[in-house]
PDB file of C-alpha atoms in Angstrom:
ATOM      1  CA  UNK A  22     -46.780  18.310  17.817  1.00  0.00           C
ATOM      2  CA  UNK A  23     -48.507  18.335  21.165  1.00  0.00           C
ATOM      3  CA  UNK A  24     -47.461  20.430  24.136  1.00  0.00           C
ATOM      4  CA  UNK A  25     -45.952  17.478  25.923  1.00  0.00           C
ATOM      5  CA  UNK A  26     -43.754  16.762  22.932  1.00  0.00           C
ATOM      6  CA  UNK A  27     -42.482  20.354  22.850  1.00  0.00           C
ATOM      7  CA  UNK A  28     -41.528  20.201  26.580  1.00  0.00           C
ATOM      8  CA  UNK A  29     -39.007  17.467  26.031  1.00  0.00           C
ATOM      9  CA  UNK A  30     -35.449  18.494  25.393  1.00  0.00           C
ATOM     10  CA  UNK A  31     -33.982  17.783  21.953  1.00  0.00           C
ATOM     11  CA  UNK A  32     -30.959  16.059  23.490  1.00  0.00           C
ATOM     12  CA  UNK A  33     -32.814  13.551  25.605  1.00  0.00           C
ATOM     13  CA  UNK A  34     -32.618  10.061  24.184  1.00  0.00           C
ATOM     14  CA  UNK A  35     -35.793   8.276  23.211  1.00  0.00           C
ATOM     15  CA  UNK A  36     -36.226   5.189  25.367  1.00  0.00           C
ATOM     16  CA  UNK A  37     -36.274   1.898  23.533  1.00  0.00           C
ATOM     17  CA  UNK A  38     -39.626   0.145  23.518  1.00  0.00           C
ATOM     18  CA  UNK A  39     -38.233  -3.039  25.049  1.00  0.00           C
ATOM     19  CA  UNK A  40     -35.578  -1.523  27.347  1.00  0.00           C
ATOM     20  CA  UNK A  41     -34.743  -4.400  29.630  1.00  0.00           C
ATOM     21  CA  UNK A  42     -32.992  -4.900  32.872  1.00  0.00           C
ATOM     22  CA  UNK A  43     -29.790  -3.358  34.140  1.00  0.00           C
ATOM     23  CA  UNK A  44     -27.848  -6.502  33.127  1.00  0.00           C
ATOM     24  CA  UNK A  45     -28.913  -6.082  29.507  1.00  0.00           C
ATOM     25  CA  UNK A  46     -27.858  -2.453  29.642  1.00  0.00           C
ATOM     26  CA  UNK A  47     -24.460  -3.389  31.052  1.00  0.00           C
ATOM     27  CA  UNK A  48     -24.015  -5.978  28.299  1.00  0.00           C
ATOM     28  CA  UNK A  49     -24.786  -3.337  25.676  1.00  0.00           C
ATOM     29  CA  UNK A  50     -22.304  -0.903  27.261  1.00  0.00           C
ATOM     30  CA  UNK A  51     -19.607  -3.633  27.293  1.00  0.00           C
ATOM     31  CA  UNK A  52     -20.299  -4.476  23.673  1.00  0.00           C
ATOM     32  CA  UNK A  53     -20.011  -0.785  22.679  1.00  0.00           C
ATOM     33  CA  UNK A  54     -16.783  -0.478  24.662  1.00  0.00           C
ATOM     34  CA  UNK A  55     -15.342  -3.535  22.830  1.00  0.00           C
ATOM     35  CA  UNK A  56     -16.342  -2.113  19.480  1.00  0.00           C
ATOM     36  CA  UNK A  57     -14.749   1.209  20.303  1.00  0.00           C
ATOM     37  CA  UNK A  58     -11.558  -0.542  21.448  1.00  0.00           C
ATOM     38  CA  UNK A  59     -11.386  -2.595  18.219  1.00  0.00           C
ATOM     39  CA  UNK A  60     -11.928   0.535  16.219  1.00  0.00           C
ATOM     40  CA  UNK A  61      -9.053   2.245  17.966  1.00  0.00           C
ATOM     41  CA  UNK A  62      -6.762  -0.696  17.357  1.00  0.00           C
ATOM     42  CA  UNK A  63      -7.715  -0.766  13.699  1.00  0.00           C
ATOM     43  CA  UNK A  64      -7.145   2.989  13.533  1.00  0.00           C
ATOM     44  CA  UNK A  65      -3.667   2.563  14.931  1.00  0.00           C
ATOM     45  CA  UNK A  66      -2.893  -0.217  12.459  1.00  0.00           C
ATOM     46  CA  UNK A  67      -4.152   1.864   9.589  1.00  0.00           C
ATOM     47  CA  UNK A  68      -2.055   4.770  10.815  1.00  0.00           C
ATOM     48  CA  UNK A  69       1.113   2.733  10.168  1.00  0.00           C
ATOM     49  CA  UNK A  70       0.107   1.740   6.642  1.00  0.00           C
ATOM     50  CA  UNK A  71       0.988   3.794   3.608  1.00  0.00           C
ATOM     51  CA  UNK A  72      -1.620   5.818   1.820  1.00  0.00           C
ATOM     52  CA  UNK A  73      -2.078   5.074  -1.861  1.00  0.00           C
ATOM     53  CA  UNK A  74      -0.302   8.278  -2.782  1.00  0.00           C
ATOM     54  CA  UNK A  75       2.646   7.434  -0.536  1.00  0.00           C
ATOM     55  CA  UNK A  76       2.784   3.931  -2.009  1.00  0.00           C
ATOM     56  CA  UNK A  77       2.905   5.308  -5.520  1.00  0.00           C
ATOM     57  CA  UNK A  78       5.663   7.741  -4.654  1.00  0.00           C
ATOM     58  CA  UNK A  79       7.655   5.000  -2.899  1.00  0.00           C
ATOM     59  CA  UNK A  80       7.358   2.703  -5.955  1.00  0.00           C
ATOM     60  CA  UNK A  81       8.364   5.570  -8.252  1.00  0.00           C
ATOM     61  CA  UNK A  82      11.419   6.304  -6.077  1.00  0.00           C
ATOM     62  CA  UNK A  83      12.406   2.643  -5.927  1.00  0.00           C
ATOM     63  CA  UNK A  84      12.027   2.290  -9.674  1.00  0.00           C
ATOM     64  CA  UNK A  85      14.118   5.412 -10.212  1.00  0.00           C
ATOM     65  CA  UNK A  86      16.826   4.097  -7.923  1.00  0.00           C
ATOM     66  CA  UNK A  87      16.710   0.775  -9.765  1.00  0.00           C
ATOM     67  CA  UNK A  88      16.945   2.558 -13.095  1.00  0.00           C
ATOM     68  CA  UNK A  89      20.034   4.508 -11.975  1.00  0.00           C
ATOM     69  CA  UNK A  90      21.632   1.365 -10.577  1.00  0.00           C
ATOM     70  CA  UNK A  91      21.007  -0.584 -13.809  1.00  0.00           C
ATOM     71  CA  UNK A  92      22.438   2.307 -15.865  1.00  0.00           C
ATOM     72  CA  UNK A  93      25.596   2.337 -13.680  1.00  0.00           C
ATOM     73  CA  UNK A  94      26.016  -1.390 -13.931  1.00  0.00           C
ATOM     74  CA  UNK A  95      25.400  -1.266 -17.675  1.00  0.00           C
ATOM     75  CA  UNK A  96      28.101   1.365 -17.984  1.00  0.00           C
ATOM     76  CA  UNK A  97      30.563  -0.694 -15.935  1.00  0.00           C
ATOM     77  CA  UNK A  98      29.774  -3.914 -17.821  1.00  0.00           C
ATOM     78  CA  UNK A  99      30.179  -2.251 -21.234  1.00  0.00           C
ATOM     79  CA  UNK A 100      33.486  -0.741 -20.093  1.00  0.00           C
ATOM     80  CA  UNK A 101      34.803  -4.139 -19.031  1.00  0.00           C
ATOM     81  CA  UNK A 102      33.274  -6.227 -21.773  1.00  0.00           C
ATOM     82  CA  UNK A 103      31.314  -4.905 -24.675  1.00  0.00           C
ATOM     83  CA  UNK A 104      28.577  -7.361 -25.603  1.00  0.00           C
ATOM     84  CA  UNK A 105      25.147  -7.190 -27.247  1.00  0.00           C
ATOM     85  CA  UNK A 106      23.856  -9.514 -24.528  1.00  0.00           C
ATOM     86  CA  UNK A 107      25.018  -7.079 -21.801  1.00  0.00           C
ATOM     87  CA  UNK A 108      23.225  -4.202 -23.524  1.00  0.00           C
ATOM     88  CA  UNK A 109      20.126  -6.380 -24.059  1.00  0.00           C
ATOM     89  CA  UNK A 110      19.827  -7.582 -20.431  1.00  0.00           C
ATOM     90  CA  UNK A 111      20.441  -4.183 -18.828  1.00  0.00           C
ATOM     91  CA  UNK A 112      18.520  -2.317 -21.534  1.00  0.00           C
ATOM     92  CA  UNK A 113      15.480  -4.464 -20.770  1.00  0.00           C
ATOM     93  CA  UNK A 114      15.982  -3.829 -17.077  1.00  0.00           C
ATOM     94  CA  UNK A 115      15.999  -0.061 -17.722  1.00  0.00           C
ATOM     95  CA  UNK A 116      12.838  -0.385 -19.820  1.00  0.00           C
ATOM     96  CA  UNK A 117      11.214  -2.412 -17.052  1.00  0.00           C
ATOM     97  CA  UNK A 118      12.015   0.309 -14.515  1.00  0.00           C
ATOM     98  CA  UNK A 119      10.382   2.855 -16.806  1.00  0.00           C
ATOM     99  CA  UNK A 120       7.272   0.666 -17.168  1.00  0.00           C
ATOM    100  CA  UNK A 121       7.054   0.300 -13.388  1.00  0.00           C
ATOM    101  CA  UNK A 122       7.245   4.086 -12.955  1.00  0.00           C
ATOM    102  CA  UNK A 123       4.329   4.465 -15.389  1.00  0.00           C
ATOM    103  CA  UNK A 124       2.327   1.697 -13.690  1.00  0.00           C
ATOM    104  CA  UNK A 125       2.878   3.433 -10.362  1.00  0.00           C
ATOM    105  CA  UNK A 126       1.770   6.801 -11.728  1.00  0.00           C
ATOM    106  CA  UNK A 127      -1.429   5.115 -12.909  1.00  0.00           C
ATOM    107  CA  UNK A 128      -2.159   3.517  -9.572  1.00  0.00           C
ATOM    108  CA  UNK A 129      -1.060  -0.022 -10.304  1.00  0.00           C
ATOM    109  CA  UNK A 130       1.440  -0.186  -7.452  1.00  0.00           C
ATOM    110  CA  UNK A 131       1.134  -3.857  -6.491  1.00  0.00           C
ATOM    111  CA  UNK A 132       1.578  -4.990 -10.090  1.00  0.00           C
ATOM    112  CA  UNK A 133       4.485  -2.612 -10.403  1.00  0.00           C
ATOM    113  CA  UNK A 134       6.092  -3.956  -7.207  1.00  0.00           C
ATOM    114  CA  UNK A 135       5.886  -7.557  -8.379  1.00  0.00           C
ATOM    115  CA  UNK A 136       7.080  -6.676 -11.867  1.00  0.00           C
ATOM    116  CA  UNK A 137      10.033  -4.642 -10.526  1.00  0.00           C
ATOM    117  CA  UNK A 138      11.049  -7.396  -8.118  1.00  0.00           C
ATOM    118  CA  UNK A 139      10.797 -10.231 -10.621  1.00  0.00           C
ATOM    119  CA  UNK A 140      12.324  -8.208 -13.422  1.00  0.00           C
ATOM    120  CA  UNK A 141      15.365  -7.059 -11.495  1.00  0.00           C
ATOM    121  CA  UNK A 142      15.979 -10.490 -10.019  1.00  0.00           C
ATOM    122  CA  UNK A 143      15.707 -11.937 -13.586  1.00  0.00           C
ATOM    123  CA  UNK A 144      18.141  -9.302 -14.914  1.00  0.00           C
ATOM    124  CA  UNK A 145      20.690  -9.992 -12.190  1.00  0.00           C
ATOM    125  CA  UNK A 146      20.186 -13.767 -12.549  1.00  0.00           C
ATOM    126  CA  UNK A 147      20.583 -13.691 -16.309  1.00  0.00           C
ATOM    127  CA  UNK A 148      23.724 -11.563 -15.951  1.00  0.00           C
ATOM    128  CA  UNK A 149      25.134 -14.130 -13.592  1.00  0.00           C
ATOM    129  CA  UNK A 150      24.113 -17.138 -15.713  1.00  0.00           C
ATOM    130  CA  UNK A 151      24.310 -15.915 -19.318  1.00  0.00           C
ATOM    131  CA  UNK A 152      27.036 -13.345 -19.457  1.00  0.00           C
ATOM    132  CA  UNK A 153      30.556 -14.685 -18.988  1.00  0.00           C
TER     133      UNK A 153
END
């Protein structure tokens, strides 16, 4: 290092070799400002989204609530009309809720969400259509 290099402050920026006019500098500043604004907007949008851990816990909670609801409906349906079909439909719905809980614990929350939604709609639909 030469003496002139040592005299410069560490914090001083190194000028770009083709530093242009003031108009180009203003354009660069505006571009940086736009990028920072977009980053802030994205940060705010990401702040509203669930983290993967929160999503897993939410799916586990929803599956648990679905499991309890299916158990209650199964108990009521067996009390009013004992049928193998009732036990089959609601038993499969209970198993499905358990599978979704395990999928959520293993990080497969989207698959679990779709499976839970389709499965519970199918269970309720088959109860309405198949069971007299």
